[in-house]
XYZ file of C-alpha atoms in Angstrom:
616
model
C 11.171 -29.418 25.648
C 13.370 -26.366 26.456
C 12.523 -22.880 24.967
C 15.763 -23.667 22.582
C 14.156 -26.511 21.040
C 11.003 -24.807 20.586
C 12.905 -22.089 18.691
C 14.645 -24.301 16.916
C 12.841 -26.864 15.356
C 11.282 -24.623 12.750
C 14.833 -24.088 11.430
C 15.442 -27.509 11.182
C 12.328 -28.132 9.435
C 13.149 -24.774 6.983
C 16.376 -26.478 5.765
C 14.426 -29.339 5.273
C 12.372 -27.359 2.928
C 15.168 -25.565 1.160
C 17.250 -28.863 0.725
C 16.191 -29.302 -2.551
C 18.348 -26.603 -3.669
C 21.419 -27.989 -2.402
C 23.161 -29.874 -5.185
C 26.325 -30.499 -6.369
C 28.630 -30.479 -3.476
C 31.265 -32.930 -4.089
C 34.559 -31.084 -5.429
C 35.556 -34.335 -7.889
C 31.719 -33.743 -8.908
C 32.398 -30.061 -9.749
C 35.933 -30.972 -11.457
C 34.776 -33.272 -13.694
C 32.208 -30.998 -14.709
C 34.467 -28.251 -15.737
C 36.348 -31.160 -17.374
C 33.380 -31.700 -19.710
C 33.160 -28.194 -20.615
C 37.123 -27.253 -21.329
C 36.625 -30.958 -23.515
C 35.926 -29.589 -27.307
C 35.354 -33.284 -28.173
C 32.243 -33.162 -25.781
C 28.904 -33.463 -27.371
C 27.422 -30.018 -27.380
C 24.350 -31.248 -25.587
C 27.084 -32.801 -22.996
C 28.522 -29.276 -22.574
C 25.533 -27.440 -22.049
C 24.303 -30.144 -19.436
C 27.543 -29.264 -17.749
C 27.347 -25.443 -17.733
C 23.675 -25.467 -16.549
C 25.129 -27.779 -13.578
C 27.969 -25.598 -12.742
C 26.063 -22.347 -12.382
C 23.331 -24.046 -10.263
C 26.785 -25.256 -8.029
C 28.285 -22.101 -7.654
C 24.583 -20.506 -7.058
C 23.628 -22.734 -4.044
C 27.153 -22.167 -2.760
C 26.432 -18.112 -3.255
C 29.283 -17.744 -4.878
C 27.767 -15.369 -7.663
C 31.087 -14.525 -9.000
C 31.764 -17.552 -10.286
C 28.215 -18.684 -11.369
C 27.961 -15.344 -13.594
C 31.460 -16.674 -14.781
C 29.910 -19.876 -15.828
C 26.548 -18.069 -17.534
C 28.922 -15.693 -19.342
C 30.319 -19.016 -20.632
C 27.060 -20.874 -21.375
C 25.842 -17.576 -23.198
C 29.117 -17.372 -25.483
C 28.507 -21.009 -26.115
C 24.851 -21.046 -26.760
C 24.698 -17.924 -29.321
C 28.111 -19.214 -31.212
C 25.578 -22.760 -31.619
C 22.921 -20.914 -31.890
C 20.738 -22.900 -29.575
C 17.924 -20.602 -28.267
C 16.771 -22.516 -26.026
C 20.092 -22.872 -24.208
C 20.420 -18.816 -24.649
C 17.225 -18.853 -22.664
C 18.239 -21.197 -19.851
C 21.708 -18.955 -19.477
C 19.866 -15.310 -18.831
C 17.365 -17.039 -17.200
C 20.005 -18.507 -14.825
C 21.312 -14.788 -14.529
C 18.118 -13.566 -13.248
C 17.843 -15.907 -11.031
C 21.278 -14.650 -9.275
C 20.165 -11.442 -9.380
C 16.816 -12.142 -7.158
C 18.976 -14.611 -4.992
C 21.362 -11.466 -4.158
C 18.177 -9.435 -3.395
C 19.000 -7.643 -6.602
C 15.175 -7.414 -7.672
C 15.275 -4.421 -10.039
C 17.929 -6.176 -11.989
C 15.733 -9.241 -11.932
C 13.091 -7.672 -13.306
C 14.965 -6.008 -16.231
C 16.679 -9.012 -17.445
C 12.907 -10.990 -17.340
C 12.238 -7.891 -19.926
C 15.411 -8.508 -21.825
C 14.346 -12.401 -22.400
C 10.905 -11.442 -23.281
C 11.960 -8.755 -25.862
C 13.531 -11.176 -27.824
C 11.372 -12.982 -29.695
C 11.177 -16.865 -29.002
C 9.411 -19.251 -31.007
C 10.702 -22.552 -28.865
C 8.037 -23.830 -26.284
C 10.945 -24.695 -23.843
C 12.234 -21.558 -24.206
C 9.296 -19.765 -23.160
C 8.897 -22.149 -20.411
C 11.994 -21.497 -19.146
C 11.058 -17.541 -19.461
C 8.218 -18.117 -17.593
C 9.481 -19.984 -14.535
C 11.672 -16.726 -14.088
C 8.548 -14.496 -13.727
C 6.917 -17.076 -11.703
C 10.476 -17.079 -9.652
C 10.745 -13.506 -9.385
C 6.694 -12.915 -8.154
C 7.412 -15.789 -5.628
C 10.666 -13.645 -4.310
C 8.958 -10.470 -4.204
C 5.829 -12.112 -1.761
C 3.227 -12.418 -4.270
C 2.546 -16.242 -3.751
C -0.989 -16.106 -4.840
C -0.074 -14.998 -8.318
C 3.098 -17.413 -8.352
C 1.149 -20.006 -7.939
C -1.310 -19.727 -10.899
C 1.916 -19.085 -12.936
C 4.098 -22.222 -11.340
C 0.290 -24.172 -12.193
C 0.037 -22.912 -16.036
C 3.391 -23.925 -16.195
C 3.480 -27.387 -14.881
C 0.540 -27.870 -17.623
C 2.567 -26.719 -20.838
C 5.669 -28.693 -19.693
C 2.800 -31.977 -19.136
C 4.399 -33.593 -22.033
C 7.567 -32.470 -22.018
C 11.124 -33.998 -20.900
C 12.095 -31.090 -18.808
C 12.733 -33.385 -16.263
C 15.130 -30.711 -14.007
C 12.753 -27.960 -14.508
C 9.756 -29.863 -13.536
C 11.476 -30.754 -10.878
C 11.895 -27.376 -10.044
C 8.054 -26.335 -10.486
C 7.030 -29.280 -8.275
C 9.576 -27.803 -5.296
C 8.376 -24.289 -5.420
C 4.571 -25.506 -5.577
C 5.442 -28.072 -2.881
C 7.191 -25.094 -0.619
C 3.683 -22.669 -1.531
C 1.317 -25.229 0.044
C 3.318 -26.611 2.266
C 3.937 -22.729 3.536
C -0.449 -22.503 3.586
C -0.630 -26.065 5.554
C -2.226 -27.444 3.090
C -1.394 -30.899 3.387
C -3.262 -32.528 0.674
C -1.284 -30.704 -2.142
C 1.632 -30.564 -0.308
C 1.667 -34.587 -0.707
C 0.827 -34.181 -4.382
C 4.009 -31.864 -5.493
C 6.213 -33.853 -3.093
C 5.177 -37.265 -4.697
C 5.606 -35.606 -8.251
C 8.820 -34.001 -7.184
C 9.913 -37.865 -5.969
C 8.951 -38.998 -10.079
C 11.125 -36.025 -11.593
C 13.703 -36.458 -9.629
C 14.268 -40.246 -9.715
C 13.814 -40.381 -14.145
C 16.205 -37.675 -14.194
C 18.633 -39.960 -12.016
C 20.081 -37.198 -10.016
C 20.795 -38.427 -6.671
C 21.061 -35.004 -5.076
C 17.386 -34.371 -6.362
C 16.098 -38.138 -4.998
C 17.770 -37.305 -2.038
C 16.165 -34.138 -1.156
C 13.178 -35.140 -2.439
C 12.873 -37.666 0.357
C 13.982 -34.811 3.049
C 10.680 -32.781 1.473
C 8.375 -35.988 1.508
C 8.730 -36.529 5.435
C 7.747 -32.702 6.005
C 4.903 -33.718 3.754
C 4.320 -36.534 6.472
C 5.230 -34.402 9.070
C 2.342 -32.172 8.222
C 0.212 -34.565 7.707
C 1.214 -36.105 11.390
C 0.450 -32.799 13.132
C -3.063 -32.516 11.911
C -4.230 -36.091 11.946
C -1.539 -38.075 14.631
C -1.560 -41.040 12.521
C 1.172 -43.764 13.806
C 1.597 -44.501 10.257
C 2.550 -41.012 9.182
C 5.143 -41.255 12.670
C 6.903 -44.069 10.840
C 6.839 -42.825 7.298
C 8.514 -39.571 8.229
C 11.626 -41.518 9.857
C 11.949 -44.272 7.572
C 12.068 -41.609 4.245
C 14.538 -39.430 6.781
C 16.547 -42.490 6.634
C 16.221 -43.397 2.748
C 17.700 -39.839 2.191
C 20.675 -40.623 4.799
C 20.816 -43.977 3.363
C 21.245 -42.644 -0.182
C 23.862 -40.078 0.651
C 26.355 -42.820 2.529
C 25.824 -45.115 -0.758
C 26.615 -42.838 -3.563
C 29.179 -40.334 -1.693
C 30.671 -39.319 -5.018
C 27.813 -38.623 -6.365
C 25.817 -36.522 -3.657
C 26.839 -33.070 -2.206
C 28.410 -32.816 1.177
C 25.627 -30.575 2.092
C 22.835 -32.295 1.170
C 24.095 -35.498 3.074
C 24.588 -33.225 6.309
C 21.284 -31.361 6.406
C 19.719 -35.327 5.260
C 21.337 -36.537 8.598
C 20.405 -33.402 10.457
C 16.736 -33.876 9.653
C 16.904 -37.339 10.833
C 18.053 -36.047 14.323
C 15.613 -33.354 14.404
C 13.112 -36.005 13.881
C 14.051 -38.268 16.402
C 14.462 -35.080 19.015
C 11.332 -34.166 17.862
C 9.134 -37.363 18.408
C 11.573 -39.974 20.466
C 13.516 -37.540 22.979
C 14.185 -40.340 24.987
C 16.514 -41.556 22.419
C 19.010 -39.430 23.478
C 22.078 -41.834 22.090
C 20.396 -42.149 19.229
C 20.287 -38.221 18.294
C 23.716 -37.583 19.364
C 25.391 -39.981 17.435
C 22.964 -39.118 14.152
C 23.746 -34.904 15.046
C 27.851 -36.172 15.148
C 27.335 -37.557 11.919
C 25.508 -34.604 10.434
C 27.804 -32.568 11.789
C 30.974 -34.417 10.622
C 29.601 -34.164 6.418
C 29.055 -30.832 7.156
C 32.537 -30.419 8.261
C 34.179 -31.108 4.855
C 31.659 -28.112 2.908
C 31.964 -24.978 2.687
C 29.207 -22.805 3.633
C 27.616 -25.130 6.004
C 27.428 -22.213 8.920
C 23.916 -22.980 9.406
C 24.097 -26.165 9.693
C 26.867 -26.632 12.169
C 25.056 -24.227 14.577
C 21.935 -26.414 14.056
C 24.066 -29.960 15.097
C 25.724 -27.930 18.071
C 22.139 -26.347 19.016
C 20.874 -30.565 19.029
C 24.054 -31.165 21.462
C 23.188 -28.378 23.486
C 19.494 -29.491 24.298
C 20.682 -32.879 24.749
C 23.553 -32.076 27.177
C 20.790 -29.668 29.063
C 18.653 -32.924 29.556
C 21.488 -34.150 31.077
C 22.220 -31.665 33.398
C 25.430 -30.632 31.871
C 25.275 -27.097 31.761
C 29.031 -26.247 30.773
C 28.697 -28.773 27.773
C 25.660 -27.150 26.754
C 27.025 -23.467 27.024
C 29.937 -24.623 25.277
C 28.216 -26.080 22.244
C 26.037 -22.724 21.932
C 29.388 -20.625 22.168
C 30.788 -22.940 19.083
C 27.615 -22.196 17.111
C 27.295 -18.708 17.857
C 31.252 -18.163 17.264
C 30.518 -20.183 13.391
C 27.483 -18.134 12.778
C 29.267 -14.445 13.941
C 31.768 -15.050 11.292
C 29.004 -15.917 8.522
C 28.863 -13.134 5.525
C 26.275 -12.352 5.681
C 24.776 -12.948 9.311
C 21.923 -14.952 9.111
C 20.368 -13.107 11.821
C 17.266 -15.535 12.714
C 19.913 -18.250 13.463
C 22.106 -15.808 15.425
C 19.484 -14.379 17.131
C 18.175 -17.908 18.829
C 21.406 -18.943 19.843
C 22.246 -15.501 21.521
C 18.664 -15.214 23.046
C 19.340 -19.193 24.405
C 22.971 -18.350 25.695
C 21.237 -15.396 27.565
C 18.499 -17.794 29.018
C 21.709 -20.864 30.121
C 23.396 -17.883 32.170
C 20.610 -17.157 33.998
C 20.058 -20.388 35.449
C 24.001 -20.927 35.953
C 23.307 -17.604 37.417
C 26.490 -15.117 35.738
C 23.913 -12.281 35.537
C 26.764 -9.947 33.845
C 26.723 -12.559 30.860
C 23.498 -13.182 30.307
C 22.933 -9.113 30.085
C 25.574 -8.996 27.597
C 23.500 -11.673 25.393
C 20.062 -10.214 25.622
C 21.842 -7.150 24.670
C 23.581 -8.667 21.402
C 19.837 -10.550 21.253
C 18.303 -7.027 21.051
C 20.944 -5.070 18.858
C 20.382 -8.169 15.962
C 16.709 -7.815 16.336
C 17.133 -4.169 15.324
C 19.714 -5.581 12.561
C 16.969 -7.703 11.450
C 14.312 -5.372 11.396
C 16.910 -2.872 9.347
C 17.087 -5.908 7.163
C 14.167 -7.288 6.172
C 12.709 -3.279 5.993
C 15.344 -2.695 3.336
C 14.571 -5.856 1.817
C 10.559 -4.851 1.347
C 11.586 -1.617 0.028
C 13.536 -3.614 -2.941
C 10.503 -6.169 -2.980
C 7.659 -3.008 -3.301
C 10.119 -0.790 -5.979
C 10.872 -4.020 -8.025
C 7.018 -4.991 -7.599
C 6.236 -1.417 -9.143
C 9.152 -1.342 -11.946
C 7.586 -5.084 -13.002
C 3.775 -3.406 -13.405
C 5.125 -0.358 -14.811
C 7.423 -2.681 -17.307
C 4.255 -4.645 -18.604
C 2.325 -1.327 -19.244
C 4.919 0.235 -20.647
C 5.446 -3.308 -22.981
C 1.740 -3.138 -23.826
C 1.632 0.747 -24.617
C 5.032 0.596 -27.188
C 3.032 -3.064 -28.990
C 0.222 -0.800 -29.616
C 2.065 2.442 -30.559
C 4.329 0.156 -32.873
C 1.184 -1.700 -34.517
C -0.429 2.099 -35.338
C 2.950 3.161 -36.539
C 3.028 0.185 -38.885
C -0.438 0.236 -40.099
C -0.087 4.177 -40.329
C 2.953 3.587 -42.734
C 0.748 1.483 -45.092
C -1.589 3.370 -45.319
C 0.091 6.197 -46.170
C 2.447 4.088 -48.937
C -0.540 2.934 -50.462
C -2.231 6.435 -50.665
C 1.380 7.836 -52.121
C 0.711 4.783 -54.726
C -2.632 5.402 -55.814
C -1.615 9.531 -55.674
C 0.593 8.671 -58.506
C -1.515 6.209 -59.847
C -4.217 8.553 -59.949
C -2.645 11.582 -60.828
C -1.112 9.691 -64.461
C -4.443 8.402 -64.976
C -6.551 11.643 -64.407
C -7.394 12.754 -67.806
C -8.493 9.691 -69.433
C -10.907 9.012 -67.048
C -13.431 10.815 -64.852
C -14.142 7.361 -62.758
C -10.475 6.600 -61.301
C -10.803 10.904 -60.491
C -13.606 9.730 -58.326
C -11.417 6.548 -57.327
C -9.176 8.923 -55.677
C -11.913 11.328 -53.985
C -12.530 7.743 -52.253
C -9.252 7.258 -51.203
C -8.751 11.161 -49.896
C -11.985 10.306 -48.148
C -10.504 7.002 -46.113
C -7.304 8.588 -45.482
C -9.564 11.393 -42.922
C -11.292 8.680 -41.749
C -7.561 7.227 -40.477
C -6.417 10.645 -39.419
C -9.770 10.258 -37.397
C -8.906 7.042 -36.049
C -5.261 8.181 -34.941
C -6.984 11.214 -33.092
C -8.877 9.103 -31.133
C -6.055 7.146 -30.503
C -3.992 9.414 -29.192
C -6.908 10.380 -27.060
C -7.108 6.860 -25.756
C -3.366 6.404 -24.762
C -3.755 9.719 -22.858
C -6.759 8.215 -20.345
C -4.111 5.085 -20.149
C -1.419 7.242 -18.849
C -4.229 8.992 -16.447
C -4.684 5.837 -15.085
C -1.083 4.362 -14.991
C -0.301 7.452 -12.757
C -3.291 6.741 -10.574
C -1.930 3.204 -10.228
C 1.305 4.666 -9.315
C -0.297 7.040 -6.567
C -2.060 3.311 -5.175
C 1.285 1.289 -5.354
C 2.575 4.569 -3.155
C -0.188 4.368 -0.627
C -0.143 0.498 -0.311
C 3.954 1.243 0.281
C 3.128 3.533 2.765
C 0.643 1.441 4.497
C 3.418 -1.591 4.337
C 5.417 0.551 6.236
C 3.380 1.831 8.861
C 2.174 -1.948 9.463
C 5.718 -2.746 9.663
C 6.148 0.517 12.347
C 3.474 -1.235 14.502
C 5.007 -4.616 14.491
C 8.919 -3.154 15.403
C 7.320 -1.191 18.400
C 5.412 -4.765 19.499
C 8.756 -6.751 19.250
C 11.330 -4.240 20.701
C 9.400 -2.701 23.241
C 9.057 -6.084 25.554
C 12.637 -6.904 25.166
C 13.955 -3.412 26.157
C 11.858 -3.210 28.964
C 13.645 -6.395 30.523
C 16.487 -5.620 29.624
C 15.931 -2.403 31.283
C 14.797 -3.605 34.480
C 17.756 -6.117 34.515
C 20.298 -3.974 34.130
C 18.871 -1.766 37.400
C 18.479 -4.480 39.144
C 22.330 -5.813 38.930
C 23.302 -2.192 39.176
C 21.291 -1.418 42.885
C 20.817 -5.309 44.097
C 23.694 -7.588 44.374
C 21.055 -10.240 45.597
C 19.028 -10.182 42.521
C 15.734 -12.331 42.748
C 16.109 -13.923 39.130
C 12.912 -15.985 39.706
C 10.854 -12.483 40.098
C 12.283 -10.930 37.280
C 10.963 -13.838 35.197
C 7.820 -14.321 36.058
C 7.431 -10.058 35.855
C 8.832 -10.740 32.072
C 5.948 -13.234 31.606
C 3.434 -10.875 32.706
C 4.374 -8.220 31.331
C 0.882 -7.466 29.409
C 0.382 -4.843 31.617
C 2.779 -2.747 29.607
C 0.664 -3.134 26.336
C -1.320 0.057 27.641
C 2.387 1.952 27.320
C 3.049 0.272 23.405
C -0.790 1.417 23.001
C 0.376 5.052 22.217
C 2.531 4.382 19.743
C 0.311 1.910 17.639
C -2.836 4.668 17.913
C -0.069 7.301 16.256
C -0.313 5.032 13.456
C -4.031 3.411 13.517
C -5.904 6.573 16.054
C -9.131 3.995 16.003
C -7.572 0.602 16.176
C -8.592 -0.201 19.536
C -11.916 1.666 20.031
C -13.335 -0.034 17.042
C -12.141 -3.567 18.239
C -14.030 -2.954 21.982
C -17.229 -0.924 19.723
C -17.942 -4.250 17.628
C -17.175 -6.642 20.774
C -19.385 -8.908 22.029
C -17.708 -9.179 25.451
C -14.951 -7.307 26.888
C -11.655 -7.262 25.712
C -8.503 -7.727 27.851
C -4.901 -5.812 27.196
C -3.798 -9.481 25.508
C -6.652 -9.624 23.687
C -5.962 -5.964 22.240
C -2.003 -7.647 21.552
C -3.115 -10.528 19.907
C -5.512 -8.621 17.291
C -2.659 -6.204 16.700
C -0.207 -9.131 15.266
C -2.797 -11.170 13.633
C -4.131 -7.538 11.991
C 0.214 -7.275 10.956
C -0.793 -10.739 9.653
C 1.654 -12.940 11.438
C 1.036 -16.692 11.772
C 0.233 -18.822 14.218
C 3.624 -19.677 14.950
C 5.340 -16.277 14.269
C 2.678 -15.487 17.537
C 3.917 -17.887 19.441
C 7.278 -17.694 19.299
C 6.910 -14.265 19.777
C 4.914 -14.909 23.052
C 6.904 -17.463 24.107
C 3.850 -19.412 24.189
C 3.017 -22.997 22.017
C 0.825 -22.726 18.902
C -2.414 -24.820 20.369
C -2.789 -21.973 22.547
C -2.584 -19.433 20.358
C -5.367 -20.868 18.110
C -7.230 -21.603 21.133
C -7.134 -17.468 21.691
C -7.969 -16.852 18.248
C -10.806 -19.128 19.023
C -11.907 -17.236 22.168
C -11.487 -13.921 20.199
C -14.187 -14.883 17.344
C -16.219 -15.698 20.262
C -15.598 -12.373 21.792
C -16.351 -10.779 18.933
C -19.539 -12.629 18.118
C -18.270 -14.162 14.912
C -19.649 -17.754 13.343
C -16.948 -20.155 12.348
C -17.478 -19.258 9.088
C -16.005 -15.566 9.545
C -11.733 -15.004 9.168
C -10.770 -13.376 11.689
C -7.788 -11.655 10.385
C -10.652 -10.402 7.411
C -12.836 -9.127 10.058
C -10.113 -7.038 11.725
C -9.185 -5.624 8.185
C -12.572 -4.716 7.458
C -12.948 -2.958 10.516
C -9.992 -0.609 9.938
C -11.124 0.047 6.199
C -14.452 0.876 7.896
């Protein structure tokens, strides 16, 4: 398999698990849709069905504009019913836009907004509560999304929430499938299958059958059942199947990225079938044709031609399909950079071997300038992710502080109206009797013991602001440390690729007769310039290294030193290799080595050790 395809499969199998989101893409679908809703003799459960549709439409297509249109809509129409539940699903819809356009803060606010308003409706606060799970899930805290996606799977146990369990099932099925767990992966894919087919959406069934084979696929990896083999094609083809039968009823999309799995599949596990994938990618490539906002996957179809026509020995074809993918993904707004970044890096690798040295420069550089892009992007992204993570802690404080101050307030009030009544009371009463006199001592005598109780109040809310600034001055640190972490990993990543691209460029400026084979096998040693990145990580972490070789059971080599620094930035196995250029059984058998290096029982995380030596 060429370095393209090892790059690329992961994407195929990542739009496998973001299918599920892909609904709605047939224009007579949408039309009639917005027929239903401009109809005043619709049902009003009719209409709502159809706004909720619409803004999930215009979502997945990311045209905002037009799905805030449609909430604006659903809102109007919801409060002049008065349906709170259907309020409910409309700003939660809105937040939901607002993380999908990386808009976190505004997320967070309008989770606040929903919660502020009282809701006595179980499905309303479900539907509240997927949007905090939603939002945690967005801003990297799986762990806690997770228990919340869980709780909320249990409320809705009973319920006919069919689209929304449907929902919960795909984010708990992308969670595990995310950890490898297979097991539960299975579980959320099978009850994802159940939702989807009551609910007779044949967008959701068919998706649902594009998750189920990476379910398989999983499973395949771990265990190499034949059985699992022939599951995950023949549920690749039920998907493909069910998107050529009911056309009118299943998004353009969805029916490409189906068809594109299926390819990826067969590339994947029958690369000898090399008729067989080209005709599936043409027909992938032809539904996604007639959508718009397929840019993804029309690079992915011409990256499946271009590995095939490299089998082939058909190096122009090949370079010509990665120029038509890279030309559809350079005119994507925004550029989806990990996409752009393969096919650039691959273009680089094809002119090499064709031997036009001057182009293949010009790639790696483009290769290196949208690393840097990326980098830019995903640090700005964290920086949302960490300030929306600290407005969302600092919301629920600030909730929990005003409850309390409002409950004191209240119960302060009646107290003092019923100590104005019995005043007056008291004060009519005096003279004919010494007994209510004493009545009223009592009362005097209560009210000090409340003034008491307010004192020490007020004491107590000042050791809870104490400590919600020290929890401020922690989130601050741990954004700090984020940062430096994400310092170390840049210097890893760039450094490699601007020292080839260094070395080329001297080499085609002072040799004509450029050895391309030595340059190649220098790049795949090029561990020996770890000692020269080593500087720059001990800036950062002064006792990173010394502590590794201190607690060592047996000496450690420059790559071992590399290797603990990414799996210490906690990058996965396959975020290694890629990065390496090197496949994932052989980084886990290093990370196997390295435990043994280090004189740690199988028992013993590795990435845990390395943490705990740094806190040390």
């Amino acid at each position: 398999m060429s370095i393209f395809m090892k790059k690329y499969l992961p994407l195929f199998l990542l739009l496998i698990t973001f299918s599920t989101e892909q609904i709605f893409a047939q224009n007579k679908y949408v039309d009639s849709l917005q027929l239903v809703v401009n109809q005043n003799q619709a049902t009003d459960q009719d209409r709502f069905s159809a706004y909720y549709k619409l803004t999930e439409w215009f979502r997945v297509e990311e045209n905002y504009t037009k799905a805030e249109a449609i909430i604006k809509k659903h809102l109007e129409f919801a409060e002049r019913k008065k349906n709170e539940v259907e309020v409910t699903k409309a700003e939660v819809n809105q937040g939901i836009v607002y993380v999908n356009q990386e808009e976190f803060e505004k997320g967070v606010l309008q989770l606040e907004k929903i919660k502020a308003r009282a809701n006595k409706s179980k499905i309303a606060n479900a539907y509240t509560s997927y949007l905090e799970a939603y939002i945690t899930l967005n801003n990297g805290d799986s762990e806690t999304a997770l228990k919340l996606f869980q709780q909320l799977e249990t409320t809705l146990e009973d319920e006919k929430e069919y689209s929304l369990l449907a929902k919960i099932y795909y984010n708990l099925y992308g969670i595990f499938s995310n950890l490898n767990d297979v097991e539960n992966t299975m579980l959320y894919t099978q009850k994802m299958i159940n939702e989807a087919k009551i609910s007779t959406d044949k967008n959701l069934i068919s998706n649902a059958y594009s998750a189920l084979a990476v379910a398989y696929t999983l499973r395949y990896d771990t265990e190499k059942s034949s059985s699992d083999l022939q599951q995950i094609i023949e549920v690749s083809k039920s998907a493909v199947a069910l998107g050529n039968q009911f056309k009118d009823q299943i998004g353009s999309r969805t029916n490409a990225i189906a068809k594109l799995n299926l390819a990826s599949y067969y590339l994947k596990y029958y690369p000898e079938k090399t008729s067989l994938i080209k005709e599936t990618t043409k027909e992938a490539l032809k539904a996604a044709e007639t959508a718009v906002g397929n840019q993804t996957v029309l690079a992915s179809c011409y990256g499946i031609l271009s590995h095939i026509a490299q089998q082939e020995n058909n190096m122009a074809a090949a370079v010509s399909y990665l120029l038509d993918a890279f030309q559809i993904l350079s005119k994507q707004q925004p550029i989806y950079y990990y996409s752009i970044i393969m096919v650039s890096d691959d273009l680089a690798t094809l002119y090499q071997k064709m031997g036009n040295y001057e182009k293949a420069f010009h790639y790696q550089k483009l290769t290196t300038s949208y690393n840097l892009e990326l980098y830019n992007q995903e640090q700005a992204s964290s920086v949302k992710k960490i300030e929306a993570q600290y407005q969302f802690k600092k919301k629920e404080k600030e909730v929990a502080l005003l409850k309390e101050r409002s409950e004191s307030q209240r119960k302060q009030k009646l107290l003092y109206a019923g100590l104005a009544i019995i005043g007056l009371i008291g004060s009519f009463f005096m003279y004919r009797s010494y007994h209510y006199h004493l009545k009223y001592s009592l009362q005097k005598e209560k009210k000090l013991v409340a003034d008491k109780h307010e004192a020490d109040l007020q004491i107590k809310l000042e050791k809870e602001e104490q400590s919600r600034l020290k929890a401020e001055q922690e989130l601050a640190m741990l954004k700090q440390q984020q940062l430096q972490d994400e310092v170390m990993a840049s210097q890893l990543q760039i450094q490699h690729k601007n020292n080839v691209l260094q070395k080329l460029k001297v080499k085609l400026e002072d040799d004509k007769s450029v050895n391309i084979k030595q340059i190649l096998k220098e790049e795949n040693l090029f561990d020996n310039d770890f000692e020269k990145v080593k500087f720059e990580i001990q800036e950062i972490h002064p006792n990173f290294f010394n502590v590794l070789n201190q607690n060592a059971a047996q000496k450690l080599t420059s790559l071992d030193l590399k290797y603990c620094a990414y799996i210490y930035l906690g990058m996965e196995t396959k975020q290694i290799a890629n990065l390496l250029n090197v496949e994932a059984k052989s980084v886990r058998m290093t990370k196997y080595r390295l435990k043994q290096k280090l004189g740690l029982g199988a028992e013993v995380d590795l990435l845990q050790f390395i943490k705990s030596l740094q806190q040390a």
